[in-house]
Amino acid sequence: MRHLWFGLATLGVLFLSGGVAADDVPQESLFAEGNRLYQEGDFAAAAASYVAVIKGGFESAEVYYNLGNAHFRLGETARAVLNYRRAARLDPGNDDIRANLALVSQRLQDRIEPLPRFWLLTVFDWWMSLIPGGLLQALVAACYLLLGTSVVLVVLRRPSGWRRPLRRFAYGTAVATVLLGATLLIRETGLGRPEEAVVMAGEARVLSAPSEEGGLTVFTLHEGTTVRIDRRAGEWVEIVLADGKVGWLPLEVLEVV
């Protein structure tokens, strides 16, 4: 398993910096225990440890990534896809996550060819996944500090004769702060991001209407396939596939990413 230590390092850094309170120490221990169990080949116990970390209130791309690896080794394809996608939402630029998601996707029964996307959406996705999560946070903090410092120096008119360059620098850091800050906000909150789900049932009939009696089967999906939830109607959801197909599924056969 690649980069198991990344997750442990993340938890350790957060603890030392105050990001994880003293009450969260058991979560760090559970994560380390999960890594140990995984390395020993006890994938079911490792998965249980990672789930306990998440249920304890700590979520990170590393935890979901490791959980996805455990499910993958157990042959639980749908749960592997689900957790890799959850990891990718938190760290879309992570090459290991994307590689493992591509690997497990090769085992899926459904082969869905996505429709061509509008180029602006492609550029947006590229930008959202360009900078790793930790680096993005550090860049936002650095830009904010540089902006504050340059504004103070402009107001104080120091150093003498540097007012115009400092103003230009302040404008530049302001733009960078807004751009990177907005990127971080969108990534952290999922603002404007479509709601996705993974088919957990071995086979699921997609119907033309939200009713077992009134709906006709339009196509069939199998475990591990990712769908976009377009709208809800009680215990039913209208789903859209990457190739444009639309239909209704009972919510019970899905798990939201």
Coordinates of N, CA and C in Angstrom, one line a residue:
M1 N 0.9 -1.2 0.0 CA 0.0 0.0 0.0 C 0.9 1.2 0.0
R2 N 0.6 2.1 -1.0 CA 1.5 3.3 -1.1 C 1.1 4.4 -0.2
H3 N 2.1 5.0 0.4 CA 2.0 6.3 1.1 C 1.0 6.1 2.3
L4 N 1.0 5.0 3.0 CA 0.2 4.9 4.2 C 0.6 5.9 5.3
W5 N 2.0 6.2 5.2 CA 2.5 7.1 6.3 C 2.0 8.5 6.1
F6 N 1.5 8.9 4.9 CA 1.1 10.3 4.7 C -0.1 10.6 5.6
G7 N -1.0 9.7 5.7 CA -2.1 10.0 6.6 C -1.7 10.2 8.0
L8 N -0.8 9.3 8.5 CA -0.3 9.4 9.9 C 0.4 10.7 10.1
A9 N 1.2 11.1 9.1 CA 1.9 12.4 9.3 C 1.0 13.5 9.3
T10 N -0.1 13.5 8.5 CA -1.1 14.5 8.5 C -1.7 14.7 9.9
L11 N -2.1 13.5 10.5 CA -2.8 13.6 11.8 C -1.8 14.1 12.8
G12 N -0.5 13.7 12.7 CA 0.5 14.2 13.7 C 0.7 15.6 13.6
V13 N 0.8 16.2 12.4 CA 1.0 17.6 12.2 C -0.2 18.4 12.7
L14 N -1.4 17.9 12.4 CA -2.6 18.6 12.9 C -2.6 18.6 14.4
F15 N -2.2 17.5 15.0 CA -2.2 17.4 16.5 C -1.2 18.4 17.1
L16 N 0.0 18.5 16.5 CA 1.0 19.4 17.0 C 0.7 20.8 16.9
S17 N -0.1 21.1 15.8 CA -0.4 22.5 15.5 C -1.7 22.9 16.1
G18 N -2.4 22.0 16.8 CA -3.6 22.4 17.4 C -4.8 22.1 16.6
G19 N -4.6 21.5 15.4 CA -5.7 21.2 14.5 C -6.5 20.0 15.0
V20 N -5.9 19.1 15.9 CA -6.6 18.0 16.5 C -6.5 18.2 18.0
A21 N -7.6 18.2 18.6 CA -7.6 18.4 20.0 C -7.2 17.2 20.8
A22 N -7.0 17.3 22.1 CA -6.5 16.2 22.9 C -7.5 15.0 22.8
D23 N -8.8 15.4 22.7 CA -9.8 14.3 22.7 C -9.7 13.5 21.4
D24 N -9.0 14.0 20.4 CA -9.0 13.3 19.1 C -7.8 12.4 19.0
V25 N -7.0 12.3 20.1 CA -5.8 11.4 20.0 C -6.2 10.0 19.7
P26 N -7.3 9.4 20.3 CA -7.7 8.1 19.9 C -7.8 7.9 18.4
Q27 N -8.3 8.9 17.7 CA -8.4 8.8 16.3 C -7.1 8.6 15.6
E28 N -6.1 9.3 16.1 CA -4.7 9.1 15.6 C -4.2 7.7 15.8
S29 N -4.5 7.2 17.0 CA -4.1 5.8 17.4 C -4.9 4.8 16.5
L30 N -6.2 5.0 16.3 CA -6.9 4.1 15.4 C -6.4 4.1 14.0
F31 N -6.0 5.3 13.5 CA -5.5 5.3 12.2 C -4.2 4.6 12.1
A32 N -3.3 4.7 13.1 CA -2.0 4.0 13.1 C -2.3 2.5 13.2
E33 N -3.3 2.1 14.0 CA -3.6 0.7 14.1 C -4.1 0.2 12.8
G34 N -5.0 0.9 12.1 CA -5.4 0.5 10.8 C -4.3 0.3 9.8
N35 N -3.3 1.2 9.8 CA -2.1 1.0 9.0 C -1.4 -0.3 9.3
R36 N -1.2 -0.5 10.6 CA -0.5 -1.7 11.1 C -1.2 -3.0 10.6
L37 N -2.5 -3.0 10.8 CA -3.3 -4.2 10.4 C -3.3 -4.4 8.9
Y38 N -3.3 -3.3 8.2 CA -3.2 -3.4 6.7 C -1.9 -4.1 6.3
Q39 N -0.8 -3.6 6.9 CA 0.5 -4.1 6.5 C 0.6 -5.5 6.9
E40 N -0.1 -6.0 7.9 CA -0.1 -7.4 8.3 C -1.0 -8.2 7.5
G41 N -1.8 -7.6 6.6 CA -2.7 -8.4 5.8 C -4.1 -8.6 6.3
D42 N -4.4 -8.0 7.5 CA -5.7 -8.1 8.0 C -6.6 -6.9 7.5
F43 N -7.0 -7.0 6.3 CA -7.7 -5.9 5.6 C -9.1 -5.6 6.2
A44 N -9.8 -6.6 6.7 CA -11.1 -6.4 7.3 C -11.0 -5.6 8.6
A45 N -10.0 -5.9 9.4 CA -9.8 -5.2 10.7 C -9.2 -3.8 10.4
A46 N -8.4 -3.7 9.4 CA -7.9 -2.4 9.0 C -9.0 -1.5 8.6
A47 N -9.9 -2.0 7.7 CA -11.1 -1.2 7.3 C -11.9 -0.8 8.5
A48 N -12.1 -1.7 9.4 CA -12.9 -1.3 10.6 C -12.3 -0.2 11.4
S49 N -10.9 -0.2 11.5 CA -10.2 0.9 12.2 C -10.4 2.2 11.5
Y50 N -10.3 2.2 10.1 CA -10.5 3.5 9.4 C -11.9 4.0 9.5
V51 N -12.9 3.1 9.5 CA -14.3 3.5 9.7 C -14.5 4.1 11.0
A52 N -13.8 3.6 12.0 CA -13.9 4.1 13.4 C -13.3 5.5 13.5
V53 N -12.3 5.7 12.7 CA -11.7 7.1 12.7 C -12.7 8.1 12.1
I54 N -13.3 7.7 11.0 CA -14.3 8.6 10.4 C -15.5 8.8 11.3
K55 N -16.0 7.7 11.9 CA -17.1 7.9 12.8 C -16.8 8.7 14.0
G56 N -15.5 8.8 14.3 CA -15.1 9.6 15.5 C -15.0 11.1 15.1
G57 N -15.3 11.4 13.9 CA -15.3 12.8 13.5 C -14.2 13.4 12.7
F58 N -13.2 12.5 12.4 CA -12.1 12.9 11.6 C -12.2 12.4 10.2
E59 N -12.1 13.3 9.2 CA -12.1 13.0 7.8 C -10.9 13.6 7.1
S60 N -10.3 12.8 6.2 CA -9.2 13.3 5.4 C -9.1 12.4 4.2
A61 N -8.5 12.9 3.2 CA -8.3 12.2 1.9 C -7.5 10.9 2.2
E62 N -6.5 11.0 3.2 CA -5.7 9.8 3.5 C -6.5 8.7 4.1
V63 N -7.4 9.0 5.0 CA -8.2 8.0 5.7 C -9.1 7.3 4.6
Y64 N -9.8 8.1 3.8 CA -10.6 7.5 2.8 C -9.8 6.7 1.8
Y65 N -8.7 7.2 1.4 CA -7.8 6.5 0.5 C -7.4 5.1 1.0
N66 N -6.9 5.1 2.3 CA -6.5 3.9 2.9 C -7.7 2.9 3.1
L67 N -8.9 3.5 3.4 CA -10.1 2.6 3.5 C -10.5 2.0 2.1
G68 N -10.3 2.8 1.1 CA -10.6 2.3 -0.3 C -9.6 1.2 -0.6
N69 N -8.3 1.3 -0.2 CA -7.4 0.3 -0.5 C -7.7 -1.0 0.2
A70 N -8.2 -0.9 1.5 CA -8.6 -2.1 2.3 C -9.8 -2.8 1.6
H71 N -10.8 -2.0 1.2 CA -11.9 -2.6 0.5 C -11.5 -3.3 -0.8
F72 N -10.6 -2.6 -1.5 CA -10.1 -3.2 -2.8 C -9.4 -4.5 -2.6
R73 N -8.6 -4.6 -1.5 CA -7.9 -5.9 -1.3 C -8.9 -6.9 -0.8
L74 N -10.1 -6.5 -0.2 CA -11.1 -7.5 0.2 C -12.0 -7.9 -1.0
G75 N -11.8 -7.3 -2.1 CA -12.7 -7.6 -3.3 C -14.0 -6.8 -3.2
E76 N -14.1 -5.8 -2.4 CA -15.4 -5.1 -2.3 C -15.3 -3.9 -3.2
T77 N -15.5 -4.1 -4.5 CA -15.3 -3.1 -5.5 C -16.1 -1.8 -5.3
A78 N -17.4 -1.9 -5.0 CA -18.2 -0.8 -4.9 C -17.7 0.1 -3.7
R79 N -17.4 -0.5 -2.6 CA -16.9 0.3 -1.5 C -15.6 0.9 -1.7
A80 N -14.7 0.2 -2.5 CA -13.4 0.8 -2.9 C -13.7 2.1 -3.7
V81 N -14.5 2.0 -4.7 CA -14.8 3.1 -5.6 C -15.4 4.3 -4.7
L82 N -16.3 4.0 -3.9 CA -16.9 5.0 -3.0 C -15.9 5.8 -2.2
N83 N -15.0 5.0 -1.6 CA -14.0 5.7 -0.7 C -12.9 6.4 -1.5
Y84 N -12.5 5.9 -2.7 CA -11.6 6.6 -3.5 C -12.2 7.9 -4.0
R85 N -13.5 7.9 -4.3 CA -14.1 9.1 -4.8 C -14.3 10.1 -3.6
R86 N -14.5 9.6 -2.4 CA -14.5 10.5 -1.3 C -13.2 11.1 -1.0
A87 N -12.1 10.3 -1.2 CA -10.8 10.8 -1.1 C -10.5 11.9 -2.1
A88 N -10.9 11.6 -3.4 CA -10.6 12.5 -4.5 C -11.3 13.8 -4.3
R89 N -12.5 13.8 -3.6 CA -13.2 15.1 -3.4 C -12.4 16.0 -2.4
L90 N -11.7 15.4 -1.5 CA -10.9 16.2 -0.5 C -9.6 16.5 -1.1
D91 N -9.0 15.7 -2.0 CA -7.7 16.0 -2.6 C -7.7 15.6 -4.0
P92 N -8.4 16.4 -4.9 CA -8.5 16.1 -6.3 C -7.3 16.0 -7.1
G93 N -6.2 16.6 -6.6 CA -4.9 16.5 -7.4 C -4.0 15.4 -7.0
N94 N -4.5 14.5 -6.1 CA -3.6 13.4 -5.7 C -3.5 12.3 -6.7
D95 N -2.3 12.1 -7.2 CA -2.1 11.1 -8.3 C -2.3 9.7 -7.8
D96 N -2.0 9.3 -6.6 CA -2.2 8.0 -6.1 C -3.7 7.7 -6.1
I97 N -4.5 8.6 -5.6 CA -6.0 8.4 -5.6 C -6.5 8.2 -6.9
R98 N -6.1 9.0 -7.9 CA -6.6 8.9 -9.2 C -6.2 7.6 -9.9
A99 N -4.9 7.2 -9.6 CA -4.4 6.0 -10.2 C -5.2 4.8 -9.7
N100 N -5.5 4.7 -8.4 CA -6.2 3.6 -7.8 C -7.6 3.6 -8.2
L101 N -8.2 4.8 -8.4 CA -9.6 4.8 -8.9 C -9.7 4.3 -10.3
A102 N -8.7 4.7 -11.1 CA -8.7 4.2 -12.5 C -8.5 2.7 -12.5
L103 N -7.7 2.2 -11.6 CA -7.4 0.7 -11.5 C -8.7 0.0 -11.2
V104 N -9.4 0.4 -10.1 CA -10.6 -0.3 -9.7 C -11.7 -0.2 -10.7
S105 N -11.7 1.0 -11.4 CA -12.8 1.2 -12.4 C -12.7 0.2 -13.6
Q106 N -11.4 -0.3 -13.8 CA -11.3 -1.3 -14.9 C -12.0 -2.6 -14.5
R107 N -12.3 -2.8 -13.3 CA -13.0 -4.1 -12.9 C -14.5 -3.9 -12.9
L108 N -15.0 -2.7 -13.2 CA -16.5 -2.5 -13.2 C -17.1 -3.2 -14.4
Q109 N -18.3 -3.6 -14.3 CA -19.0 -4.3 -15.4 C -19.5 -3.2 -16.4
D110 N -20.0 -2.1 -15.9 CA -20.5 -1.1 -16.8 C -19.4 -0.2 -17.4
R111 N -19.5 -0.1 -18.7 CA -18.5 0.8 -19.4 C -19.3 2.0 -20.0
I112 N -19.0 3.1 -19.4 CA -19.8 4.3 -19.8 C -18.8 5.4 -20.4
E113 N -19.1 5.7 -21.6 CA -18.3 6.7 -22.3 C -18.9 8.1 -22.1
P114 N -18.1 9.0 -21.4 CA -18.6 10.3 -21.1 C -18.8 11.2 -22.3
L115 N -19.8 12.0 -22.3 CA -20.0 13.0 -23.4 C -18.9 14.1 -23.3
P116 N -18.6 14.7 -24.5 CA -17.7 15.8 -24.5 C -18.2 16.9 -23.6
R117 N -17.2 17.5 -22.9 CA -17.6 18.6 -21.9 C -17.2 19.9 -22.5
F118 N -18.0 21.0 -22.1 CA -17.7 22.3 -22.5 C -16.3 22.7 -21.9
W119 N -15.5 23.3 -22.8 CA -14.1 23.5 -22.4 C -13.8 24.3 -21.1
L120 N -14.8 25.2 -20.8 CA -14.6 26.0 -19.6 C -14.7 25.1 -18.4
L121 N -15.6 24.1 -18.4 CA -15.7 23.2 -17.3 C -14.5 22.3 -17.2
T122 N -13.9 22.0 -18.3 CA -12.6 21.2 -18.3 C -11.5 22.0 -17.6
V123 N -11.4 23.3 -18.0 CA -10.4 24.2 -17.4 C -10.7 24.4 -15.9
F124 N -11.9 24.5 -15.5 CA -12.3 24.6 -14.1 C -11.9 23.4 -13.3
D125 N -12.2 22.2 -13.8 CA -11.8 21.0 -13.1 C -10.2 20.9 -13.0
W126 N -9.6 21.3 -14.1 CA -8.1 21.3 -14.1 C -7.5 22.2 -13.0
W127 N -8.1 23.4 -12.9 CA -7.6 24.3 -11.9 C -7.9 23.8 -10.5
M128 N -9.1 23.2 -10.3 CA -9.5 22.7 -9.0 C -8.6 21.6 -8.5
S129 N -8.0 20.8 -9.4 CA -7.2 19.7 -9.0 C -5.7 20.0 -9.2
L130 N -5.4 21.2 -9.5 CA -4.0 21.5 -9.8 C -3.1 21.5 -8.6
I131 N -3.6 22.2 -7.5 CA -2.7 22.4 -6.3 C -3.1 21.5 -5.2
P132 N -2.2 20.7 -4.7 CA -2.6 19.8 -3.5 C -3.2 20.6 -2.4
G133 N -4.0 19.9 -1.6 CA -4.8 20.5 -0.6 C -3.9 21.3 0.5
G134 N -2.9 20.6 1.0 CA -2.0 21.2 2.0 C -1.3 22.4 1.4
L135 N -0.8 22.3 0.2 CA -0.1 23.4 -0.4 C -1.0 24.6 -0.7
L136 N -2.2 24.3 -1.0 CA -3.2 25.4 -1.3 C -3.5 26.2 0.0
Q137 N -3.7 25.5 1.1 CA -3.9 26.1 2.4 C -2.7 27.0 2.7
A138 N -1.5 26.5 2.5 CA -0.3 27.3 2.9 C -0.2 28.5 2.0
L139 N -0.5 28.4 0.7 CA -0.4 29.5 -0.2 C -1.4 30.6 0.1
V140 N -2.6 30.2 0.5 CA -3.7 31.1 0.9 C -3.2 31.9 2.2
A141 N -2.7 31.2 3.1 CA -2.2 31.8 4.4 C -1.0 32.8 4.1
A142 N -0.1 32.3 3.2 CA 1.1 33.2 2.8 C 0.6 34.4 2.1
C143 N -0.3 34.3 1.2 CA -0.8 35.5 0.4 C -1.5 36.4 1.4
Y144 N -2.3 35.9 2.3 CA -3.0 36.8 3.2 C -2.0 37.6 4.1
L145 N -1.0 36.9 4.6 CA 0.0 37.6 5.4 C 0.8 38.6 4.6
L146 N 1.2 38.3 3.4 CA 1.9 39.2 2.5 C 1.0 40.4 2.2
L147 N -0.3 40.2 1.9 CA -1.2 41.3 1.7 C -1.3 42.2 2.8
G148 N -1.5 41.6 4.0 CA -1.6 42.5 5.2 C -0.3 43.3 5.5
T149 N 0.8 42.6 5.3 CA 2.1 43.3 5.5 C 2.3 44.5 4.5
S150 N 2.0 44.2 3.3 CA 2.2 45.2 2.2 C 1.2 46.4 2.5
V151 N 0.0 46.1 2.9 CA -1.0 47.2 3.1 C -0.5 48.1 4.3
V152 N 0.0 47.4 5.3 CA 0.5 48.2 6.5 C 1.7 49.1 6.1
L153 N 2.6 48.5 5.3 CA 3.7 49.3 4.8 C 3.3 50.5 3.9
V154 N 2.3 50.3 3.1 CA 1.8 51.4 2.2 C 1.2 52.5 3.1
V155 N 0.4 52.1 4.1 CA -0.2 53.1 5.0 C 0.9 53.9 5.8
L156 N 1.9 53.2 6.2 CA 2.9 53.8 7.0 C 4.0 54.5 6.1
R157 N 3.8 54.3 4.8 CA 4.8 54.9 3.8 C 6.2 54.5 4.1
R158 N 6.4 53.2 4.4 CA 7.8 52.7 4.7 C 7.9 51.4 3.9
P159 N 9.2 51.2 3.4 CA 10.3 52.1 3.4 C 10.1 53.3 2.4
S160 N 10.8 54.3 2.7 CA 10.6 55.6 1.9 C 11.0 55.3 0.4
G161 N 10.1 55.8 -0.4 CA 10.3 55.7 -1.9 C 9.8 54.4 -2.5
W162 N 9.3 53.5 -1.7 CA 8.8 52.2 -2.1 C 7.3 52.1 -2.2
R163 N 6.6 53.3 -2.1 CA 5.2 53.3 -2.0 C 4.5 52.7 -3.3
R164 N 5.0 53.1 -4.5 CA 4.4 52.6 -5.7 C 4.6 51.2 -5.9
P165 N 5.8 50.6 -5.7 CA 6.0 49.2 -5.9 C 5.2 48.4 -4.8
L166 N 5.1 49.0 -3.6 CA 4.4 48.3 -2.6 C 2.9 48.2 -2.9
R167 N 2.4 49.3 -3.5 CA 1.0 49.3 -4.0 C 0.7 48.2 -5.0
R168 N 1.6 48.1 -6.0 CA 1.5 47.1 -7.0 C 1.6 45.7 -6.4
F169 N 2.5 45.5 -5.5 CA 2.6 44.2 -4.8 C 1.3 43.9 -4.0
A170 N 0.8 44.9 -3.4 CA -0.5 44.7 -2.6 C -1.6 44.3 -3.5
Y171 N -1.7 44.9 -4.7 CA -2.7 44.6 -5.7 C -2.6 43.1 -6.1
G172 N -1.3 42.8 -6.4 CA -1.0 41.4 -6.9 C -1.4 40.4 -5.8
T173 N -1.0 40.6 -4.6 CA -1.3 39.7 -3.5 C -2.8 39.6 -3.2
A174 N -3.5 40.8 -3.4 CA -4.9 40.8 -3.2 C -5.6 39.9 -4.2
V175 N -5.2 40.0 -5.5 CA -5.7 39.1 -6.5 C -5.5 37.6 -6.2
A176 N -4.2 37.3 -5.8 CA -3.8 36.0 -5.5 C -4.6 35.4 -4.3
T177 N -4.8 36.3 -3.3 CA -5.5 35.9 -2.1 C -7.0 35.5 -2.5
V178 N -7.6 36.4 -3.3 CA -9.0 36.2 -3.7 C -9.1 34.9 -4.5
L179 N -8.2 34.7 -5.5 CA -8.3 33.6 -6.4 C -8.0 32.3 -5.7
L180 N -7.0 32.2 -4.9 CA -6.6 31.0 -4.2 C -7.6 30.7 -3.0
G181 N -8.1 31.8 -2.4 CA -9.0 31.7 -1.3 C -10.4 31.1 -1.8
A182 N -10.8 31.6 -3.0 CA -12.0 31.1 -3.6 C -11.9 29.6 -4.0
T183 N -10.7 29.3 -4.5 CA -10.5 27.9 -4.9 C -10.5 27.0 -3.6
L184 N -9.9 27.4 -2.5 CA -9.9 26.7 -1.3 C -11.4 26.5 -0.8
L185 N -12.1 27.6 -0.8 CA -13.5 27.6 -0.3 C -14.4 26.6 -1.1
I186 N -14.2 26.7 -2.4 CA -15.0 25.8 -3.3 C -14.6 24.3 -3.0
R187 N -13.3 24.0 -2.8 CA -12.9 22.7 -2.6 C -13.3 22.2 -1.2
E188 N -13.3 23.0 -0.2 CA -13.6 22.6 1.1 C -15.1 22.5 1.3
T189 N -15.9 23.3 0.7 CA -17.4 23.3 0.9 C -18.1 22.5 -0.2
G190 N -17.4 22.2 -1.3 CA -18.1 21.6 -2.4 C -19.1 22.4 -3.1
L191 N -19.0 23.7 -3.0 CA -19.9 24.7 -3.6 C -20.0 24.5 -5.1
G192 N -21.2 24.3 -5.6 CA -21.5 24.1 -7.0 C -21.1 22.7 -7.5
R193 N -20.7 21.8 -6.7 CA -20.2 20.5 -7.1 C -21.4 19.6 -7.2
P194 N -21.6 18.8 -8.2 CA -22.8 17.9 -8.4 C -22.7 16.8 -7.3
E195 N -23.9 16.4 -6.9 CA -24.0 15.3 -5.9 C -23.9 14.0 -6.6
E196 N -22.9 13.2 -6.2 CA -22.7 11.9 -6.8 C -23.0 10.8 -5.9
A197 N -23.2 9.6 -6.4 CA -23.4 8.4 -5.6 C -22.9 7.2 -6.4
V198 N -22.6 6.1 -5.6 CA -22.1 4.9 -6.2 C -23.2 3.8 -6.0
V199 N -23.4 3.0 -7.0 CA -24.3 1.9 -7.0 C -23.7 0.8 -6.1
M200 N -24.4 0.4 -5.0 CA -23.9 -0.5 -4.1 C -24.4 -1.9 -4.3
A201 N -25.6 -2.0 -5.0 CA -26.2 -3.3 -5.2 C -25.5 -4.0 -6.4
G202 N -25.6 -5.3 -6.4 CA -24.9 -6.1 -7.4 C -25.5 -5.7 -8.8
E203 N -26.8 -5.5 -8.9 CA -27.5 -5.1 -10.1 C -28.7 -4.3 -9.7
A204 N -28.9 -3.2 -10.4 CA -30.0 -2.2 -10.1 C -30.7 -1.9 -11.4
R205 N -32.0 -2.0 -11.4 CA -32.8 -1.6 -12.6 C -33.1 -0.1 -12.5
V206 N -32.7 0.6 -13.6 CA -33.0 2.0 -13.7 C -34.4 2.1 -14.4
L207 N -35.3 2.8 -13.7 CA -36.7 2.9 -14.2 C -37.0 4.3 -14.8
S208 N -38.1 4.3 -15.6 CA -38.5 5.5 -16.3 C -39.2 6.5 -15.4
A209 N -39.7 6.0 -14.2 CA -40.4 6.8 -13.3 C -40.1 6.3 -11.9
P210 N -40.3 7.2 -10.9 CA -40.0 6.8 -9.5 C -41.0 5.9 -8.9
S211 N -41.2 4.7 -9.4 CA -42.2 3.7 -9.0 C -41.9 2.4 -9.5
E212 N -42.0 1.4 -8.7 CA -41.8 0.0 -9.1 C -42.9 -0.5 -10.0
E213 N -44.1 0.0 -9.7 CA -45.3 -0.4 -10.5 C -45.4 0.4 -11.8
G214 N -45.2 1.7 -11.7 CA -45.5 2.6 -12.9 C -44.3 2.8 -13.8
G215 N -43.1 2.4 -13.4 CA -41.9 2.6 -14.2 C -41.5 1.5 -15.0
L216 N -40.9 1.7 -16.2 CA -40.4 0.7 -17.0 C -38.9 0.7 -16.9
T217 N -38.3 -0.5 -17.0 CA -36.8 -0.6 -17.0 C -36.2 0.0 -18.2
V218 N -35.4 1.0 -18.1 CA -34.8 1.7 -19.2 C -33.3 1.1 -19.5
F219 N -32.6 0.8 -18.4 CA -31.3 0.2 -18.5 C -31.0 -0.4 -17.1
T220 N -29.9 -1.1 -17.0 CA -29.5 -1.7 -15.8 C -28.0 -1.3 -15.5
L221 N -27.8 -1.1 -14.2 CA -26.5 -0.7 -13.7 C -26.0 -1.8 -12.7
H222 N -24.7 -1.8 -12.5 CA -24.1 -2.8 -11.6 C -23.2 -2.1 -10.6
E223 N -22.8 -2.9 -9.6 CA -22.1 -2.3 -8.5 C -20.8 -1.5 -8.9
G224 N -20.6 -0.4 -8.2 CA -19.4 0.4 -8.4 C -19.5 1.5 -9.4
T225 N -20.7 1.5 -10.1 CA -20.9 2.6 -11.1 C -21.2 3.9 -10.4
T226 N -20.6 5.0 -10.8 CA -20.8 6.3 -10.3 C -21.9 7.0 -11.1
V227 N -22.9 7.6 -10.4 CA -24.0 8.3 -11.0 C -24.1 9.7 -10.4
R228 N -24.7 10.6 -11.1 CA -24.9 12.0 -10.6 C -26.4 12.1 -10.2
I229 N -26.7 12.5 -9.0 CA -28.0 12.7 -8.6 C -28.6 14.0 -9.0
D230 N -29.6 14.0 -9.8 CA -30.2 15.2 -10.4 C -31.3 15.8 -9.5
R231 N -32.2 14.9 -9.0 CA -33.2 15.4 -8.1 C -33.8 14.2 -7.3
R232 N -34.5 14.5 -6.3 CA -35.0 13.5 -5.4 C -36.5 13.5 -5.3
A233 N -37.2 12.4 -5.1 CA -38.6 12.3 -4.9 C -38.9 11.2 -3.9
G234 N -38.9 11.6 -2.6 CA -39.1 10.6 -1.5 C -37.9 9.7 -1.4
E235 N -38.1 8.4 -1.6 CA -37.0 7.4 -1.5 C -36.4 7.1 -2.8
W236 N -36.7 7.9 -3.8 CA -36.2 7.7 -5.2 C -35.4 8.9 -5.6
V237 N -34.4 8.7 -6.5 CA -33.6 9.7 -7.0 C -33.5 9.6 -8.5
E238 N -33.5 10.7 -9.2 CA -33.3 10.7 -10.7 C -31.8 10.8 -10.9
I239 N -31.2 9.9 -11.6 CA -29.8 9.9 -11.8 C -29.5 10.2 -13.3
V240 N -28.3 10.7 -13.5 CA -27.8 11.0 -14.8 C -26.4 10.4 -14.9
L241 N -26.1 9.6 -16.0 CA -24.8 9.0 -16.2 C -24.0 10.0 -17.1
A242 N -22.7 9.7 -17.1 CA -21.7 10.5 -17.8 C -22.0 10.5 -19.3
D243 N -22.7 9.5 -19.8 CA -23.0 9.4 -21.2 C -24.4 10.1 -21.6
G244 N -25.0 10.7 -20.5 CA -26.3 11.4 -20.7 C -27.5 10.6 -20.4
K245 N -27.5 9.3 -20.2 CA -28.6 8.5 -19.9 C -29.2 9.0 -18.5
V246 N -30.6 8.9 -18.5 CA -31.3 9.4 -17.3 C -32.3 8.4 -16.9
G247 N -32.5 8.2 -15.6 CA -33.5 7.3 -15.1 C -33.7 7.4 -13.6
W248 N -34.5 6.6 -13.0 CA -34.8 6.7 -11.6 C -34.3 5.4 -10.9
L249 N -33.7 5.6 -9.7 CA -33.3 4.5 -8.8 C -33.8 4.7 -7.4
P250 N -34.1 3.6 -6.7 CA -34.4 3.7 -5.3 C -33.1 4.1 -4.5
L251 N -33.2 5.0 -3.6 CA -32.1 5.5 -2.9 C -31.3 4.4 -2.1
E252 N -32.0 3.4 -1.8 CA -31.4 2.3 -1.0 C -30.3 1.5 -1.7
V253 N -30.3 1.6 -3.0 CA -29.2 0.9 -3.8 C -28.0 1.7 -4.0
L254 N -28.0 3.0 -3.5 CA -26.9 3.9 -3.7 C -26.3 4.3 -2.4
E255 N -25.1 4.8 -2.4 CA -24.5 5.5 -1.3 C -23.8 6.8 -1.8
V256 N -24.2 7.9 -1.2 CA -23.8 9.2 -1.7 C -22.3 9.3 -1.4
V257 N -21.6 9.9 -2.3 CA -20.1 10.1 -2.2 C -19.9 11.2 -1.1

